[in-house]
Amino acid sequence: MTEENVVRRQSFDAEGPVELDLGTGGGGVTVRLVDEPGVHVEIRHDPSAASPWAQGVTNLMSWVSTQFGSQLGGQFGETVPPGSNADAEAVRQTRVDFNAGRLVVRTPKDIQLRNIPILVSVQAPVGSHVEARTGSGDVTVNGGAGRLNLNTGSGRISADQAESTVHVDTGSGTVRLGPMAAGLRAKTGSGDVEITAIGGASTVVTGSGDVWLGAVTGDVLARTGSGRVTIANAASGELELHTGSGAIHVGVREGSPAEVDLSSGSGEARSDLDLKTSPPESKPSLRIRGRTGSGSALVTAAATE
């Protein structure tokens, strides 16, 4: 292992789901949830995630430390030992703690090291709860999670599955999620959102991107400033769908009675479902309200496989 390629690996005993609390200033976070005991952590420098401005800041701080460290003292004079590689030092100084079933990982906050991108990779038992934050990097969770709270300033977020509450937020990046059994809150400033299935009350917002939802059996508020809103297979719930400039399309599962209210400022608004002239015997399990400023709004039968 060279100074330029320092990798830290640590393992901890755990028989069941744990709490993961992972934070990086820059660089990605990858979590694998598997049917195996134990928690395994790998910390390494992530040069692919480095931005030119961040590298410039790091180089400047290293120069300041070299030239004036003894005069400034504190964080400038002591963080990176003379002759050390800053990337390797950032790996070494990343905090990794495991106590009472909770793993905490934090990259250094010192001004010389905080802009160095660090990749955090964790393997933990399936069903673990994951909280991950990164300033600029992708967040990926593979396997079945319990609770999810994922945040990145500028990066993509993806997760396979979750059984409990889910919160995801990215400033500029796509969101790709598998089945979310208990519903979720998902937000991106500029990027597409794709969710395979939603089973609980959910809010999905993107400033400029498309929203695509697969099977829906819960209340959903979906909003995009400029993009399409698509629900492939809606079975139940109250669906409130809005787009400033884009199309709305909802596919209704066979056998699901629906109440439909569609409006478009400058486009077609239409339902292709069979209409009943007599009032229903009970309240429909599915209510659809779609609003688009400039685009079509369409409700059809869901496609059958």
PDB file of C-alpha atoms in Angstrom:
ATOM      1  CA  MET A   1       0.000   0.000   0.000  1.00  0.00           C
ATOM      2  CA  THR A   2       1.590   3.268  -1.139  1.00  0.00           C
ATOM      3  CA  GLU A   3       1.197   6.620   0.562  1.00  0.00           C
ATOM      4  CA  GLU A   4      -0.905   7.798  -2.409  1.00  0.00           C
ATOM      5  CA  ASN A   5      -3.277   4.822  -2.189  1.00  0.00           C
ATOM      6  CA  VAL A   6      -3.990   4.439   1.507  1.00  0.00           C
ATOM      7  CA  VAL A   7      -7.078   2.325   2.195  1.00  0.00           C
ATOM      8  CA  ARG A   8      -8.548   1.794   5.664  1.00  0.00           C
ATOM      9  CA  ARG A   9     -10.589  -1.298   6.413  1.00  0.00           C
ATOM     10  CA  GLN A  10     -12.290  -1.981   9.736  1.00  0.00           C
ATOM     11  CA  SER A  11     -14.783  -4.629  10.837  1.00  0.00           C
ATOM     12  CA  PHE A  12     -17.174  -4.813  13.785  1.00  0.00           C
ATOM     13  CA  ASP A  13     -19.369  -7.560  15.234  1.00  0.00           C
ATOM     14  CA  ALA A  14     -23.121  -7.231  14.656  1.00  0.00           C
ATOM     15  CA  GLU A  15     -25.764  -9.954  14.545  1.00  0.00           C
ATOM     16  CA  GLY A  16     -28.711  -7.948  13.220  1.00  0.00           C
ATOM     17  CA  PRO A  17     -29.678  -4.586  11.726  1.00  0.00           C
ATOM     18  CA  VAL A  18     -27.652  -1.575  12.837  1.00  0.00           C
ATOM     19  CA  GLU A  19     -27.758   2.214  12.529  1.00  0.00           C
ATOM     20  CA  LEU A  20     -25.456   3.726   9.897  1.00  0.00           C
ATOM     21  CA  ASP A  21     -24.633   7.442  10.171  1.00  0.00           C
ATOM     22  CA  LEU A  22     -22.294   8.359   7.323  1.00  0.00           C
ATOM     23  CA  GLY A  23     -21.062  11.833   6.392  1.00  0.00           C
ATOM     24  CA  THR A  24     -18.538  13.074   3.830  1.00  0.00           C
ATOM     25  CA  GLY A  25     -17.603  16.534   2.652  1.00  0.00           C
ATOM     26  CA  GLY A  26     -16.936  15.252  -0.845  1.00  0.00           C
ATOM     27  CA  GLY A  27     -16.879  11.826  -2.443  1.00  0.00           C
ATOM     28  CA  GLY A  28     -19.452   9.085  -2.590  1.00  0.00           C
ATOM     29  CA  VAL A  29     -21.153   6.784  -0.112  1.00  0.00           C
ATOM     30  CA  THR A  30     -21.921   3.160  -0.996  1.00  0.00           C
ATOM     31  CA  VAL A  31     -23.817   0.804   1.318  1.00  0.00           C
ATOM     32  CA  ARG A  32     -24.384  -2.935   0.771  1.00  0.00           C
ATOM     33  CA  LEU A  33     -27.006  -4.607   2.963  1.00  0.00           C
ATOM     34  CA  VAL A  34     -26.643  -8.385   2.996  1.00  0.00           C
ATOM     35  CA  ASP A  35     -27.849 -11.501   4.828  1.00  0.00           C
ATOM     36  CA  GLU A  36     -24.607 -11.775   6.779  1.00  0.00           C
ATOM     37  CA  PRO A  37     -23.584 -10.665  10.270  1.00  0.00           C
ATOM     38  CA  GLY A  38     -20.979  -8.002  10.882  1.00  0.00           C
ATOM     39  CA  VAL A  39     -20.247  -4.460   9.747  1.00  0.00           C
ATOM     40  CA  HIS A  40     -17.362  -3.826   7.364  1.00  0.00           C
ATOM     41  CA  VAL A  41     -16.054  -0.357   6.507  1.00  0.00           C
ATOM     42  CA  GLU A  42     -13.663   0.766   3.786  1.00  0.00           C
ATOM     43  CA  ILE A  43     -12.323   4.324   3.505  1.00  0.00           C
ATOM     44  CA  ARG A  44     -10.302   5.436   0.492  1.00  0.00           C
ATOM     45  CA  HIS A  45      -9.449   8.543  -1.503  1.00  0.00           C
ATOM     46  CA  ASP A  46     -11.874   9.065  -4.403  1.00  0.00           C
ATOM     47  CA  PRO A  47      -9.971  11.004  -7.107  1.00  0.00           C
ATOM     48  CA  SER A  48     -12.806  10.562  -9.623  1.00  0.00           C
ATOM     49  CA  ALA A  49     -14.992  12.836  -7.491  1.00  0.00           C
ATOM     50  CA  ALA A  50     -12.436  15.630  -7.159  1.00  0.00           C
ATOM     51  CA  SER A  51     -13.356  19.021  -8.606  1.00  0.00           C
ATOM     52  CA  PRO A  52     -10.638  21.366  -9.932  1.00  0.00           C
ATOM     53  CA  TRP A  53     -11.584  24.172  -7.542  1.00  0.00           C
ATOM     54  CA  ALA A  54     -11.529  21.854  -4.532  1.00  0.00           C
ATOM     55  CA  GLN A  55      -8.117  20.509  -5.492  1.00  0.00           C
ATOM     56  CA  GLY A  56      -6.904  24.085  -5.877  1.00  0.00           C
ATOM     57  CA  VAL A  57      -8.093  24.976  -2.382  1.00  0.00           C
ATOM     58  CA  THR A  58      -6.397  21.893  -0.947  1.00  0.00           C
ATOM     59  CA  ASN A  59      -3.119  22.751  -2.697  1.00  0.00           C
ATOM     60  CA  LEU A  60      -3.315  26.333  -1.442  1.00  0.00           C
ATOM     61  CA  MET A  61      -3.931  25.246   2.143  1.00  0.00           C
ATOM     62  CA  SER A  62      -1.033  22.797   1.947  1.00  0.00           C
ATOM     63  CA  TRP A  63       1.253  25.590   0.718  1.00  0.00           C
ATOM     64  CA  VAL A  64       0.084  27.912   3.492  1.00  0.00           C
ATOM     65  CA  SER A  65       0.744  25.169   6.038  1.00  0.00           C
ATOM     66  CA  THR A  66       4.230  24.558   4.668  1.00  0.00           C
ATOM     67  CA  GLN A  67       5.171  28.229   4.550  1.00  0.00           C
ATOM     68  CA  PHE A  68       3.498  29.569   7.674  1.00  0.00           C
ATOM     69  CA  GLY A  69       2.325  26.566   9.696  1.00  0.00           C
ATOM     70  CA  SER A  70       4.641  27.173  12.635  1.00  0.00           C
ATOM     71  CA  GLN A  71       3.428  30.778  12.900  1.00  0.00           C
ATOM     72  CA  LEU A  72      -0.292  29.997  12.527  1.00  0.00           C
ATOM     73  CA  GLY A  73      -0.370  26.880  14.670  1.00  0.00           C
ATOM     74  CA  GLY A  74      -3.632  25.020  15.304  1.00  0.00           C
ATOM     75  CA  GLN A  75      -5.322  23.437  12.348  1.00  0.00           C
ATOM     76  CA  PHE A  76      -2.875  24.826   9.774  1.00  0.00           C
ATOM     77  CA  GLY A  77       0.247  23.718  11.568  1.00  0.00           C
ATOM     78  CA  GLU A  78      -0.678  20.334  13.006  1.00  0.00           C
ATOM     79  CA  THR A  79      -3.238  18.582  10.816  1.00  0.00           C
ATOM     80  CA  VAL A  80      -0.968  17.340   8.025  1.00  0.00           C
ATOM     81  CA  PRO A  81       2.486  16.320   9.262  1.00  0.00           C
ATOM     82  CA  PRO A  82       5.420  17.618   7.209  1.00  0.00           C
ATOM     83  CA  GLY A  83       6.121  15.370   4.217  1.00  0.00           C
ATOM     84  CA  SER A  84       2.745  13.638   4.426  1.00  0.00           C
ATOM     85  CA  ASN A  85       0.376  13.182   1.505  1.00  0.00           C
ATOM     86  CA  ALA A  86      -2.831  15.149   2.132  1.00  0.00           C
ATOM     87  CA  ASP A  87      -5.049  12.536   0.442  1.00  0.00           C
ATOM     88  CA  ALA A  88      -3.628   9.763   2.596  1.00  0.00           C
ATOM     89  CA  GLU A  89      -3.905  11.920   5.698  1.00  0.00           C
ATOM     90  CA  ALA A  90      -7.593  12.569   4.975  1.00  0.00           C
ATOM     91  CA  VAL A  91      -8.164   8.807   4.865  1.00  0.00           C
ATOM     92  CA  ARG A  92      -6.284   8.292   8.136  1.00  0.00           C
ATOM     93  CA  GLN A  93      -8.120  11.090   9.950  1.00  0.00           C
ATOM     94  CA  THR A  94     -11.600   9.999   8.902  1.00  0.00           C
ATOM     95  CA  ARG A  95     -13.505   9.137  12.065  1.00  0.00           C
ATOM     96  CA  VAL A  96     -14.910   5.587  12.264  1.00  0.00           C
ATOM     97  CA  ASP A  97     -16.756   4.655  15.475  1.00  0.00           C
ATOM     98  CA  PHE A  98     -19.042   1.719  16.258  1.00  0.00           C
ATOM     99  CA  ASN A  99     -20.846   1.606  19.580  1.00  0.00           C
ATOM    100  CA  ALA A 100     -24.159   0.107  20.764  1.00  0.00           C
ATOM    101  CA  GLY A 101     -25.182  -0.929  17.279  1.00  0.00           C
ATOM    102  CA  ARG A 102     -24.461   2.455  15.680  1.00  0.00           C
ATOM    103  CA  LEU A 103     -21.736   3.146  13.118  1.00  0.00           C
ATOM    104  CA  VAL A 104     -20.591   6.747  12.687  1.00  0.00           C
ATOM    105  CA  VAL A 105     -18.257   7.789   9.859  1.00  0.00           C
ATOM    106  CA  ARG A 106     -17.111  11.403   9.425  1.00  0.00           C
ATOM    107  CA  THR A 107     -14.463  12.733   7.074  1.00  0.00           C
ATOM    108  CA  PRO A 108     -12.150  15.483   8.398  1.00  0.00           C
ATOM    109  CA  LYS A 109     -13.564  19.015   8.681  1.00  0.00           C
ATOM    110  CA  ASP A 110     -10.188  20.723   8.893  1.00  0.00           C
ATOM    111  CA  ILE A 111      -9.701  23.329   6.175  1.00  0.00           C
ATOM    112  CA  GLN A 112      -6.737  21.463   4.642  1.00  0.00           C
ATOM    113  CA  LEU A 113      -8.566  18.140   4.342  1.00  0.00           C
ATOM    114  CA  ARG A 114     -12.286  18.766   4.066  1.00  0.00           C
ATOM    115  CA  ASN A 115     -12.252  19.273   0.272  1.00  0.00           C
ATOM    116  CA  ILE A 116     -10.461  15.981  -0.396  1.00  0.00           C
ATOM    117  CA  PRO A 117     -13.050  13.512  -1.774  1.00  0.00           C
ATOM    118  CA  ILE A 118     -13.292  10.343   0.306  1.00  0.00           C
ATOM    119  CA  LEU A 119     -15.230   7.248  -0.772  1.00  0.00           C
ATOM    120  CA  VAL A 120     -17.006   5.539   2.135  1.00  0.00           C
ATOM    121  CA  SER A 121     -18.092   1.928   1.533  1.00  0.00           C
ATOM    122  CA  VAL A 122     -20.018  -0.036   4.157  1.00  0.00           C
ATOM    123  CA  GLN A 123     -21.410  -3.566   4.291  1.00  0.00           C
ATOM    124  CA  ALA A 124     -24.004  -4.231   7.001  1.00  0.00           C
ATOM    125  CA  PRO A 125     -26.867  -6.639   7.775  1.00  0.00           C
ATOM    126  CA  VAL A 126     -30.065  -6.349   5.760  1.00  0.00           C
ATOM    127  CA  GLY A 127     -32.721  -4.203   7.439  1.00  0.00           C
ATOM    128  CA  SER A 128     -30.201  -1.671   8.746  1.00  0.00           C
ATOM    129  CA  HIS A 129     -31.183   1.996   8.937  1.00  0.00           C
ATOM    130  CA  VAL A 130     -29.081   4.298   6.758  1.00  0.00           C
ATOM    131  CA  GLU A 131     -28.429   8.015   7.136  1.00  0.00           C
ATOM    132  CA  ALA A 132     -25.925   9.355   4.607  1.00  0.00           C
ATOM    133  CA  ARG A 133     -24.881  12.893   3.705  1.00  0.00           C
ATOM    134  CA  THR A 134     -22.313  14.096   1.217  1.00  0.00           C
ATOM    135  CA  GLY A 135     -21.494  17.537  -0.089  1.00  0.00           C
ATOM    136  CA  SER A 136     -20.729  16.377  -3.617  1.00  0.00           C
ATOM    137  CA  GLY A 137     -20.951  12.704  -4.490  1.00  0.00           C
ATOM    138  CA  ASP A 138     -23.332   9.875  -5.243  1.00  0.00           C
ATOM    139  CA  VAL A 139     -25.174   7.948  -2.529  1.00  0.00           C
ATOM    140  CA  THR A 140     -25.980   4.302  -3.307  1.00  0.00           C
ATOM    141  CA  VAL A 141     -27.755   1.770  -1.077  1.00  0.00           C
ATOM    142  CA  ASN A 142     -27.925  -1.810  -2.360  1.00  0.00           C
ATOM    143  CA  GLY A 143     -30.153  -4.347  -0.611  1.00  0.00           C
ATOM    144  CA  GLY A 144     -33.143  -4.042   1.705  1.00  0.00           C
ATOM    145  CA  ALA A 145     -32.990  -1.185   4.208  1.00  0.00           C
ATOM    146  CA  GLY A 146     -35.152  -0.258   7.159  1.00  0.00           C
ATOM    147  CA  ARG A 147     -35.242   3.543   7.359  1.00  0.00           C
ATOM    148  CA  LEU A 148     -33.458   5.783   4.826  1.00  0.00           C
ATOM    149  CA  ASN A 149     -32.336   9.411   5.092  1.00  0.00           C
ATOM    150  CA  LEU A 150     -30.108  10.274   2.130  1.00  0.00           C
ATOM    151  CA  ASN A 151     -28.809  13.714   1.183  1.00  0.00           C
ATOM    152  CA  THR A 152     -26.264  15.021  -1.325  1.00  0.00           C
ATOM    153  CA  GLY A 153     -25.523  18.550  -2.449  1.00  0.00           C
ATOM    154  CA  SER A 154     -24.725  17.567  -6.022  1.00  0.00           C
ATOM    155  CA  GLY A 155     -24.918  13.882  -6.835  1.00  0.00           C
ATOM    156  CA  ARG A 156     -27.179  10.987  -7.676  1.00  0.00           C
ATOM    157  CA  ILE A 157     -29.156   8.978  -5.129  1.00  0.00           C
ATOM    158  CA  SER A 158     -30.188   5.365  -5.622  1.00  0.00           C
ATOM    159  CA  ALA A 159     -31.622   2.772  -3.241  1.00  0.00           C
ATOM    160  CA  ASP A 160     -33.004  -0.714  -3.838  1.00  0.00           C
ATOM    161  CA  GLN A 161     -35.678  -1.093  -1.176  1.00  0.00           C
ATOM    162  CA  ALA A 162     -36.880   0.215   2.192  1.00  0.00           C
ATOM    163  CA  GLU A 163     -39.481  -1.011   4.672  1.00  0.00           C
ATOM    164  CA  SER A 164     -39.710   2.132   6.824  1.00  0.00           C
ATOM    165  CA  THR A 165     -39.765   5.898   6.285  1.00  0.00           C
ATOM    166  CA  VAL A 166     -37.632   7.378   3.507  1.00  0.00           C
ATOM    167  CA  HIS A 167     -36.284  10.904   2.987  1.00  0.00           C
ATOM    168  CA  VAL A 168     -34.052  11.698   0.013  1.00  0.00           C
ATOM    169  CA  ASP A 169     -32.790  15.103  -1.093  1.00  0.00           C
ATOM    170  CA  THR A 170     -30.284  16.156  -3.754  1.00  0.00           C
ATOM    171  CA  GLY A 171     -29.498  19.650  -4.940  1.00  0.00           C
ATOM    172  CA  SER A 172     -28.811  18.579  -8.508  1.00  0.00           C
ATOM    173  CA  GLY A 173     -28.997  14.910  -9.426  1.00  0.00           C
ATOM    174  CA  THR A 174     -31.260  12.043 -10.322  1.00  0.00           C
ATOM    175  CA  VAL A 175     -33.144   9.915  -7.798  1.00  0.00           C
ATOM    176  CA  ARG A 176     -33.653   6.196  -8.517  1.00  0.00           C
ATOM    177  CA  LEU A 177     -35.525   4.151  -5.915  1.00  0.00           C
ATOM    178  CA  GLY A 178     -36.946   0.640  -5.780  1.00  0.00           C
ATOM    179  CA  PRO A 179     -40.046  -0.368  -3.775  1.00  0.00           C
ATOM    180  CA  MET A 180     -40.696   2.009  -0.866  1.00  0.00           C
ATOM    181  CA  ALA A 181     -43.178   0.186   1.371  1.00  0.00           C
ATOM    182  CA  ALA A 182     -43.934   2.977   3.856  1.00  0.00           C
ATOM    183  CA  GLY A 183     -43.935   5.968   1.521  1.00  0.00           C
ATOM    184  CA  LEU A 184     -41.339   8.704   1.195  1.00  0.00           C
ATOM    185  CA  ARG A 185     -40.347  12.313   0.688  1.00  0.00           C
ATOM    186  CA  ALA A 186     -38.087  12.833  -2.323  1.00  0.00           C
ATOM    187  CA  LYS A 187     -36.757  16.136  -3.623  1.00  0.00           C
ATOM    188  CA  THR A 188     -34.232  17.195  -6.249  1.00  0.00           C
ATOM    189  CA  GLY A 189     -33.481  20.678  -7.495  1.00  0.00           C
ATOM    190  CA  SER A 190     -32.802  19.544 -11.050  1.00  0.00           C
ATOM    191  CA  GLY A 191     -33.080  15.890 -11.985  1.00  0.00           C
ATOM    192  CA  ASP A 192     -35.419  13.040 -12.797  1.00  0.00           C
ATOM    193  CA  VAL A 193     -37.110  10.951 -10.107  1.00  0.00           C
ATOM    194  CA  GLU A 194     -37.923   7.285 -10.694  1.00  0.00           C
ATOM    195  CA  ILE A 195     -39.562   5.059  -8.067  1.00  0.00           C
ATOM    196  CA  THR A 196     -40.553   1.446  -8.736  1.00  0.00           C
ATOM    197  CA  ALA A 197     -43.367   1.201  -6.172  1.00  0.00           C
ATOM    198  CA  ILE A 198     -44.922   3.332  -3.423  1.00  0.00           C
ATOM    199  CA  GLY A 199     -46.947   1.838  -0.578  1.00  0.00           C
ATOM    200  CA  GLY A 200     -47.565   4.821   1.686  1.00  0.00           C
ATOM    201  CA  ALA A 201     -48.184   8.564   1.687  1.00  0.00           C
ATOM    202  CA  SER A 202     -45.486  10.242  -0.408  1.00  0.00           C
ATOM    203  CA  THR A 203     -44.298  13.605  -1.702  1.00  0.00           C
ATOM    204  CA  VAL A 204     -42.106  13.823  -4.807  1.00  0.00           C
ATOM    205  CA  VAL A 205     -40.767  17.185  -6.005  1.00  0.00           C
ATOM    206  CA  THR A 206     -38.283  18.166  -8.718  1.00  0.00           C
ATOM    207  CA  GLY A 207     -37.518  21.643  -9.963  1.00  0.00           C
ATOM    208  CA  SER A 208     -36.779  20.605 -13.533  1.00  0.00           C
ATOM    209  CA  GLY A 209     -37.080  16.913 -14.308  1.00  0.00           C
ATOM    210  CA  ASP A 210     -39.461  14.069 -15.012  1.00  0.00           C
ATOM    211  CA  VAL A 211     -41.292  12.068 -12.345  1.00  0.00           C
ATOM    212  CA  TRP A 212     -41.954   8.386 -13.057  1.00  0.00           C
ATOM    213  CA  LEU A 213     -43.737   6.189 -10.527  1.00  0.00           C
ATOM    214  CA  GLY A 214     -44.497   2.498 -11.013  1.00  0.00           C
ATOM    215  CA  ALA A 215     -47.066   0.770  -8.790  1.00  0.00           C
ATOM    216  CA  VAL A 216     -48.845   3.200  -6.446  1.00  0.00           C
ATOM    217  CA  THR A 217     -51.100   2.166  -3.540  1.00  0.00           C
ATOM    218  CA  GLY A 218     -50.866   5.268  -1.346  1.00  0.00           C
ATOM    219  CA  ASP A 219     -51.473   9.014  -1.387  1.00  0.00           C
ATOM    220  CA  VAL A 220     -49.031  10.890  -3.629  1.00  0.00           C
ATOM    221  CA  LEU A 221     -48.248  14.554  -4.200  1.00  0.00           C
ATOM    222  CA  ALA A 222     -45.977  14.860  -7.260  1.00  0.00           C
ATOM    223  CA  ARG A 223     -44.789  18.211  -8.539  1.00  0.00           C
ATOM    224  CA  THR A 224     -42.314  19.328 -11.214  1.00  0.00           C
ATOM    225  CA  GLY A 225     -41.599  22.768 -12.577  1.00  0.00           C
ATOM    226  CA  SER A 226     -40.870  21.568 -16.097  1.00  0.00           C
ATOM    227  CA  GLY A 227     -41.181  17.860 -16.783  1.00  0.00           C
ATOM    228  CA  ARG A 228     -43.511  14.927 -17.289  1.00  0.00           C
ATOM    229  CA  VAL A 229     -45.404  13.190 -14.493  1.00  0.00           C
ATOM    230  CA  THR A 230     -46.138   9.515 -15.132  1.00  0.00           C
ATOM    231  CA  ILE A 231     -47.746   6.885 -12.922  1.00  0.00           C
ATOM    232  CA  ALA A 232     -47.662   3.502 -14.619  1.00  0.00           C
ATOM    233  CA  ASN A 233     -49.978   1.516 -12.336  1.00  0.00           C
ATOM    234  CA  ALA A 234     -52.195   3.331  -9.836  1.00  0.00           C
ATOM    235  CA  ALA A 235     -54.441   1.177  -7.641  1.00  0.00           C
ATOM    236  CA  SER A 236     -55.472   3.313  -4.662  1.00  0.00           C
ATOM    237  CA  GLY A 237     -54.825   6.586  -2.916  1.00  0.00           C
ATOM    238  CA  GLU A 238     -55.317  10.280  -3.572  1.00  0.00           C
ATOM    239  CA  LEU A 239     -53.009  11.461  -6.363  1.00  0.00           C
ATOM    240  CA  GLU A 240     -52.266  15.187  -6.649  1.00  0.00           C
ATOM    241  CA  LEU A 241     -50.152  15.775  -9.761  1.00  0.00           C
ATOM    242  CA  HIS A 242     -48.798  19.127 -10.969  1.00  0.00           C
ATOM    243  CA  THR A 243     -46.410  20.252 -13.714  1.00  0.00           C
ATOM    244  CA  GLY A 244     -45.765  23.744 -14.996  1.00  0.00           C
ATOM    245  CA  SER A 245     -44.911  22.650 -18.526  1.00  0.00           C
ATOM    246  CA  GLY A 246     -45.168  18.938 -19.219  1.00  0.00           C
ATOM    247  CA  ALA A 247     -47.514  16.033 -19.760  1.00  0.00           C
ATOM    248  CA  ILE A 248     -49.364  14.013 -17.127  1.00  0.00           C
ATOM    249  CA  HIS A 249     -50.182  10.348 -17.717  1.00  0.00           C
ATOM    250  CA  VAL A 250     -51.750   7.962 -15.208  1.00  0.00           C
ATOM    251  CA  GLY A 251     -52.408   4.283 -15.833  1.00  0.00           C
ATOM    252  CA  VAL A 252     -55.172   2.829 -13.633  1.00  0.00           C
ATOM    253  CA  ARG A 253     -54.965  -0.790 -12.514  1.00  0.00           C
ATOM    254  CA  GLU A 254     -57.755  -3.049 -13.723  1.00  0.00           C
ATOM    255  CA  GLY A 255     -60.596  -3.283 -11.209  1.00  0.00           C
ATOM    256  CA  SER A 256     -59.700  -0.029  -9.430  1.00  0.00           C
ATOM    257  CA  PRO A 257     -62.611   2.450  -9.472  1.00  0.00           C
ATOM    258  CA  ALA A 258     -61.281   5.976  -9.939  1.00  0.00           C
ATOM    259  CA  GLU A 259     -62.497   9.543  -9.585  1.00  0.00           C
ATOM    260  CA  VAL A 260     -60.734  11.744 -12.149  1.00  0.00           C
ATOM    261  CA  ASP A 261     -60.256  15.533 -12.282  1.00  0.00           C
ATOM    262  CA  LEU A 262     -57.912  16.776 -15.030  1.00  0.00           C
ATOM    263  CA  SER A 263     -57.059  20.249 -16.306  1.00  0.00           C
ATOM    264  CA  SER A 264     -54.598  21.713 -18.828  1.00  0.00           C
ATOM    265  CA  GLY A 265     -53.980  25.372 -19.587  1.00  0.00           C
ATOM    266  CA  SER A 266     -53.087  24.764 -23.232  1.00  0.00           C
ATOM    267  CA  GLY A 267     -53.428  21.080 -24.004  1.00  0.00           C
ATOM    268  CA  GLU A 268     -55.726  18.095 -24.024  1.00  0.00           C
ATOM    269  CA  ALA A 269     -57.221  16.759 -20.783  1.00  0.00           C
ATOM    270  CA  ARG A 270     -58.863  13.363 -21.203  1.00  0.00           C
ATOM    271  CA  SER A 271     -59.785  10.120 -19.448  1.00  0.00           C
ATOM    272  CA  ASP A 272     -60.091   6.938 -21.494  1.00  0.00           C
ATOM    273  CA  LEU A 273     -61.609   4.980 -18.618  1.00  0.00           C
ATOM    274  CA  ASP A 274     -65.137   3.630 -18.903  1.00  0.00           C
ATOM    275  CA  LEU A 275     -67.586   6.113 -17.413  1.00  0.00           C
ATOM    276  CA  LYS A 276     -70.515   5.265 -15.155  1.00  0.00           C
ATOM    277  CA  THR A 277     -73.586   7.464 -15.184  1.00  0.00           C
ATOM    278  CA  SER A 278     -74.868   6.296 -11.806  1.00  0.00           C
ATOM    279  CA  PRO A 279     -73.136   7.305  -8.561  1.00  0.00           C
ATOM    280  CA  PRO A 280     -70.841   4.662  -7.025  1.00  0.00           C
ATOM    281  CA  GLU A 281     -72.061   2.629  -4.082  1.00  0.00           C
ATOM    282  CA  SER A 282     -68.946   3.562  -2.117  1.00  0.00           C
ATOM    283  CA  LYS A 283     -66.173   6.122  -2.312  1.00  0.00           C
ATOM    284  CA  PRO A 284     -63.649   5.242  -5.058  1.00  0.00           C
ATOM    285  CA  SER A 285     -60.371   3.871  -3.722  1.00  0.00           C
ATOM    286  CA  LEU A 286     -58.454   5.992  -6.245  1.00  0.00           C
ATOM    287  CA  ARG A 287     -58.787   9.737  -6.771  1.00  0.00           C
ATOM    288  CA  ILE A 288     -56.728  11.500  -9.446  1.00  0.00           C
ATOM    289  CA  ARG A 289     -56.307  15.254  -9.715  1.00  0.00           C
ATOM    290  CA  GLY A 290     -53.936  16.439 -12.436  1.00  0.00           C
ATOM    291  CA  ARG A 291     -52.962  19.988 -13.372  1.00  0.00           C
ATOM    292  CA  THR A 292     -50.582  21.078 -16.148  1.00  0.00           C
ATOM    293  CA  GLY A 293     -49.905  24.565 -17.428  1.00  0.00           C
ATOM    294  CA  SER A 294     -48.949  23.532 -20.951  1.00  0.00           C
ATOM    295  CA  GLY A 295     -49.188  19.851 -21.816  1.00  0.00           C
ATOM    296  CA  SER A 296     -51.621  16.985 -22.101  1.00  0.00           C
ATOM    297  CA  ALA A 297     -53.267  15.288 -19.113  1.00  0.00           C
ATOM    298  CA  LEU A 298     -54.348  11.722 -19.777  1.00  0.00           C
ATOM    299  CA  VAL A 299     -55.746   8.847 -17.711  1.00  0.00           C
ATOM    300  CA  THR A 300     -55.873   5.369 -19.249  1.00  0.00           C
ATOM    301  CA  ALA A 301     -56.032   1.748 -18.184  1.00  0.00           C
ATOM    302  CA  ALA A 302     -52.666   0.510 -16.953  1.00  0.00           C
ATOM    303  CA  ALA A 303     -50.711  -1.634 -19.358  1.00  0.00           C
ATOM    304  CA  THR A 304     -50.893  -5.360 -18.631  1.00  0.00           C
ATOM    305  CA  GLU A 305     -47.769  -7.481 -18.613  1.00  0.00           C
TER     306      GLU A 305
END
